[in-house]
Amino acid sequence: MIACVHQPNYLPWLGFFAKIAASDAYVVMDNVQFPRNSWVNRVRIGGNGPPVWLTVPVRHSGLLNVRIADVEISWEHDWNRKQLTTIRQRYARSPFLEPVLGSIEEIFARRHRRLADQNLELIESMLMLCGIDRPLIRGSSMSAEGSNSELIVAMCRETGATEYLAGKGAAAYEDLGLYAEAGIAYRKQDFVHPEYPQRGHSAFEAGLSIIDALLSVGPEKTREL
């Protein structure tokens, strides 16, 4: 069994979903400290004009050392409506706009209390659009403890994984000996960002949210990418 482990990012990029697609299970690392102003609550999109940021506002009170699983969304302003409007305006002529935007709109309408809950629903929705079915196992529901490589090894063992698929560059700060001792094969993701005809762009912009690909070329082609 191959497992990948990653924080529950907000509408992540293609490489995030490629890692899930290449694994048998996605272990959600929501049991670590929330990194402020990171991909966990913000992402870039393209469409008409230069890329812009979409950011989910979170409650700042008491965020010191708080786990990702416990971070709460701030609903003081209708940020969700603003983001939906931005997406609609930037990809207005996309023939794939309604199914993609409809999925996001339904999730936003539930006004989740916790960021991780919302992000995971969005991730599952994007996987469903691409026809990818993988179990999501939340680290916050597991008994695994530790930090860095120790925590990842513990989560892999708890899920029964025999192989861990890591992101590019992860080996530079991981203790590979811990994986070998646990009998878990360590493999790095071999993902090269593909180029596709983006809407409104002459020069290709890599690293945008998956919704850029979904709204530029559609779910079927995005799955191939």
Short mmCIF file of C-alpha atoms in Angstrom, two decimals:
data_model
loop_
_atom_site.label_atom_id
_atom_site.label_comp_id
_atom_site.label_asym_id
_atom_site.label_seq_id
_atom_site.Cartn_x
_atom_site.Cartn_y
_atom_site.Cartn_z
CA MET A 1 0.00 0.00 0.00
CA ILE A 2 1.31 3.42 -1.01
CA ALA A 3 0.47 6.41 1.19
CA CYS A 4 1.08 10.08 0.65
CA VAL A 5 1.00 12.57 3.50
CA HIS A 6 0.21 16.24 3.05
CA GLN A 7 -1.41 19.17 4.80
CA PRO A 8 -5.01 19.89 3.68
CA ASN A 9 -4.25 22.81 1.40
CA TYR A 10 -6.82 25.20 -0.04
CA LEU A 11 -7.81 24.27 -3.62
CA PRO A 12 -4.26 22.98 -4.26
CA TRP A 13 -2.19 22.77 -7.43
CA LEU A 14 -1.92 19.87 -9.87
CA GLY A 15 1.11 18.31 -8.18
CA PHE A 16 -0.87 17.83 -4.97
CA PHE A 17 -3.55 15.84 -6.79
CA ALA A 18 -1.00 13.94 -8.87
CA LYS A 19 0.52 12.66 -5.62
CA ILE A 20 -2.87 11.49 -4.37
CA ALA A 21 -3.62 9.82 -7.71
CA ALA A 22 -0.31 7.93 -7.54
CA SER A 23 -1.09 6.66 -4.01
CA ASP A 24 -3.55 4.23 -2.49
CA ALA A 25 -4.48 6.59 0.35
CA TYR A 26 -4.04 10.22 1.29
CA VAL A 27 -3.09 10.76 4.93
CA VAL A 28 -4.17 14.28 5.87
CA MET A 29 -1.52 15.99 7.98
CA ASP A 30 -3.91 18.19 9.95
CA ASN A 31 -2.27 17.22 13.26
CA VAL A 32 0.63 19.69 12.97
CA GLN A 33 0.96 23.39 13.70
CA PHE A 34 -0.92 25.71 11.37
CA PRO A 35 1.54 27.62 9.15
CA ARG A 36 0.14 31.14 8.83
CA ASN A 37 -0.12 32.71 5.36
CA SER A 38 0.62 29.40 3.65
CA TRP A 39 -1.00 27.18 1.03
CA VAL A 40 -3.29 25.86 3.76
CA ASN A 41 -5.49 28.95 3.47
CA ARG A 42 -4.42 30.65 0.24
CA VAL A 43 -3.79 29.84 -3.41
CA ARG A 44 -3.35 31.61 -6.76
CA ILE A 45 -5.67 31.43 -9.75
CA GLY A 46 -5.29 32.76 -13.29
CA GLY A 47 -7.89 33.41 -15.96
CA ASN A 48 -8.21 36.88 -17.45
CA GLY A 49 -5.36 39.02 -16.14
CA PRO A 50 -2.30 38.29 -13.99
CA PRO A 51 -2.64 35.61 -11.28
CA VAL A 52 -4.37 36.70 -8.09
CA TRP A 53 -4.54 35.26 -4.58
CA LEU A 54 -7.62 33.67 -3.05
CA THR A 55 -7.33 33.68 0.74
CA VAL A 56 -9.59 32.13 3.36
CA PRO A 57 -9.60 34.42 6.42
CA VAL A 58 -9.05 32.64 9.71
CA ARG A 59 -9.53 33.65 13.31
CA HIS A 60 -6.21 34.95 14.61
CA SER A 61 -6.95 34.80 18.32
CA GLY A 62 -4.94 32.02 19.97
CA LEU A 63 -3.32 30.77 16.74
CA LEU A 64 0.03 30.21 18.43
CA ASN A 65 0.83 26.48 18.22
CA VAL A 66 -2.72 25.61 17.16
CA ARG A 67 -3.15 22.49 15.00
CA ILE A 68 -4.42 22.82 11.44
CA ALA A 69 -7.40 20.68 12.47
CA ASP A 70 -8.45 23.31 15.01
CA VAL A 71 -8.12 26.49 12.95
CA GLU A 72 -11.44 28.28 12.53
CA ILE A 73 -12.62 30.24 9.50
CA SER A 74 -13.60 33.87 10.00
CA TRP A 75 -17.07 34.59 8.62
CA GLU A 76 -17.14 38.27 9.59
CA HIS A 77 -17.24 39.19 5.90
CA ASP A 78 -18.71 37.44 2.84
CA TRP A 79 -15.28 36.48 1.48
CA ASN A 80 -16.81 33.40 -0.11
CA ARG A 81 -19.13 35.42 -2.35
CA LYS A 82 -16.26 37.66 -3.37
CA GLN A 83 -14.12 34.68 -4.34
CA LEU A 84 -16.91 33.06 -6.32
CA THR A 85 -17.42 36.34 -8.18
CA THR A 86 -13.69 36.58 -8.88
CA ILE A 87 -13.59 33.05 -10.27
CA ARG A 88 -16.69 33.66 -12.40
CA GLN A 89 -15.32 36.90 -13.84
CA ARG A 90 -11.87 35.50 -14.58
CA TYR A 91 -13.14 32.34 -16.28
CA ALA A 92 -16.40 33.77 -17.61
CA ARG A 93 -16.19 32.10 -21.03
CA SER A 94 -15.12 28.67 -19.80
CA PRO A 95 -17.56 25.92 -20.87
CA PHE A 96 -16.66 24.08 -17.66
CA LEU A 97 -17.50 26.98 -15.32
CA GLU A 98 -20.84 25.81 -13.93
CA PRO A 99 -19.93 22.27 -12.75
CA VAL A 100 -16.65 23.44 -11.18
CA LEU A 101 -18.05 26.60 -9.63
CA GLY A 102 -21.19 24.77 -8.54
CA SER A 103 -19.14 22.28 -6.51
CA ILE A 104 -17.24 25.06 -4.76
CA GLU A 105 -20.40 27.09 -4.19
CA GLU A 106 -22.17 24.18 -2.47
CA ILE A 107 -19.28 23.71 -0.07
CA PHE A 108 -18.96 27.43 0.68
CA ALA A 109 -22.69 27.56 1.41
CA ARG A 110 -22.19 25.17 4.34
CA ARG A 111 -20.06 27.83 6.06
CA HIS A 112 -17.78 25.36 7.80
CA ARG A 113 -16.48 26.31 11.19
CA ARG A 114 -13.06 24.73 10.68
CA LEU A 115 -10.70 25.37 7.79
CA ALA A 116 -9.55 21.75 7.46
CA ASP A 117 -13.13 20.50 7.13
CA GLN A 118 -13.83 22.92 4.30
CA ASN A 119 -10.52 22.27 2.52
CA LEU A 120 -11.00 18.51 2.62
CA GLU A 121 -14.49 18.78 1.14
CA LEU A 122 -13.07 20.93 -1.64
CA ILE A 123 -10.24 18.43 -2.24
CA GLU A 124 -12.72 15.54 -2.37
CA SER A 125 -14.90 17.53 -4.76
CA MET A 126 -11.98 18.20 -7.12
CA LEU A 127 -10.97 14.52 -6.98
CA MET A 128 -14.54 13.55 -7.83
CA LEU A 129 -14.61 15.92 -10.82
CA CYS A 130 -11.44 14.25 -12.10
CA GLY A 131 -12.77 10.74 -11.46
CA ILE A 132 -10.16 9.90 -8.82
CA ASP A 133 -11.32 7.85 -5.83
CA ARG A 134 -8.92 7.60 -2.89
CA PRO A 135 -9.57 7.29 0.85
CA LEU A 136 -8.66 10.32 2.96
CA ILE A 137 -7.41 9.50 6.47
CA ARG A 138 -7.11 12.38 8.90
CA GLY A 139 -3.99 12.49 11.04
CA SER A 140 -6.00 14.20 13.80
CA SER A 141 -8.07 11.03 14.15
CA MET A 142 -4.99 8.81 14.55
CA SER A 143 -2.89 7.95 17.57
CA ALA A 144 0.39 8.68 15.75
CA GLU A 145 2.70 11.11 17.53
CA GLY A 146 6.05 12.78 16.98
CA SER A 147 7.33 15.41 14.60
CA ASN A 148 8.73 15.57 11.08
CA SER A 149 9.80 12.14 9.74
CA GLU A 150 8.92 10.43 13.02
CA LEU A 151 5.29 11.53 12.72
CA ILE A 152 5.03 10.57 9.05
CA VAL A 153 6.48 7.12 9.72
CA ALA A 154 4.05 6.62 12.60
CA MET A 155 1.07 7.60 10.43
CA CYS A 156 2.20 5.35 7.58
CA ARG A 157 2.55 2.41 9.99
CA GLU A 158 -0.87 3.08 11.48
CA THR A 159 -2.49 3.02 8.03
CA GLY A 160 -0.61 -0.14 7.05
CA ALA A 161 1.38 1.58 4.31
CA THR A 162 4.47 -0.22 3.04
CA GLU A 163 5.56 2.64 0.81
CA TYR A 164 5.59 6.41 1.32
CA LEU A 165 5.34 8.77 -1.66
CA ALA A 166 7.04 12.04 -0.73
CA GLY A 167 6.96 15.37 -2.50
CA LYS A 168 9.93 16.70 -4.45
CA GLY A 169 12.68 18.04 -2.25
CA ALA A 170 11.33 16.41 0.91
CA ALA A 171 14.33 14.08 1.26
CA ALA A 172 16.56 17.06 2.06
CA TYR A 173 14.98 17.45 5.51
CA GLU A 174 13.74 13.93 6.26
CA ASP A 175 15.42 11.21 8.29
CA LEU A 176 15.39 8.42 5.71
CA GLY A 177 16.83 6.00 8.26
CA LEU A 178 13.54 6.03 10.18
CA TYR A 179 11.67 4.79 7.10
CA ALA A 180 14.19 2.00 6.55
CA GLU A 181 13.94 0.92 10.20
CA ALA A 182 10.14 0.81 9.95
CA GLY A 183 10.26 -1.24 6.73
CA ILE A 184 8.62 1.53 4.72
CA ALA A 185 9.98 2.16 1.24
CA TYR A 186 10.65 5.86 0.59
CA ARG A 187 9.91 7.15 -2.89
CA LYS A 188 10.01 10.71 -4.21
CA GLN A 189 7.26 12.03 -6.43
CA ASP A 190 8.38 12.37 -10.02
CA PHE A 191 6.09 15.18 -11.14
CA VAL A 192 6.94 17.63 -13.89
CA HIS A 193 4.37 20.41 -14.15
CA PRO A 194 2.61 20.01 -17.51
CA GLU A 195 1.74 22.97 -19.67
CA TYR A 196 -1.77 23.39 -21.02
CA PRO A 197 -3.62 26.18 -22.84
CA GLN A 198 -4.55 28.50 -20.00
CA ARG A 199 -7.41 30.90 -20.42
CA GLY A 200 -6.28 34.49 -20.79
CA HIS A 201 -2.53 33.74 -20.68
CA SER A 202 0.10 33.92 -23.38
CA ALA A 203 2.97 32.85 -21.10
CA PHE A 204 2.24 29.71 -19.06
CA GLU A 205 1.89 30.16 -15.28
CA ALA A 206 2.79 27.04 -13.29
CA GLY A 207 1.65 26.25 -9.75
CA LEU A 208 -1.86 27.68 -9.91
CA SER A 209 -4.85 26.07 -8.22
CA ILE A 210 -6.27 22.97 -9.89
CA ILE A 211 -9.34 25.01 -10.76
CA ASP A 212 -7.24 26.83 -13.38
CA ALA A 213 -6.73 23.55 -15.25
CA LEU A 214 -10.33 22.44 -14.66
CA LEU A 215 -11.67 25.71 -16.07
CA SER A 216 -9.12 25.89 -18.89
CA VAL A 217 -9.26 22.35 -20.28
CA GLY A 218 -11.99 20.54 -18.32
CA PRO A 219 -12.05 17.64 -15.84
CA GLU A 220 -11.16 14.85 -18.30
CA LYS A 221 -8.04 16.59 -19.59
CA THR A 222 -7.10 17.67 -16.05
CA ARG A 223 -7.14 14.02 -14.99
CA GLU A 224 -4.72 13.24 -17.84
CA LEU A 225 -2.46 16.13 -16.76
#
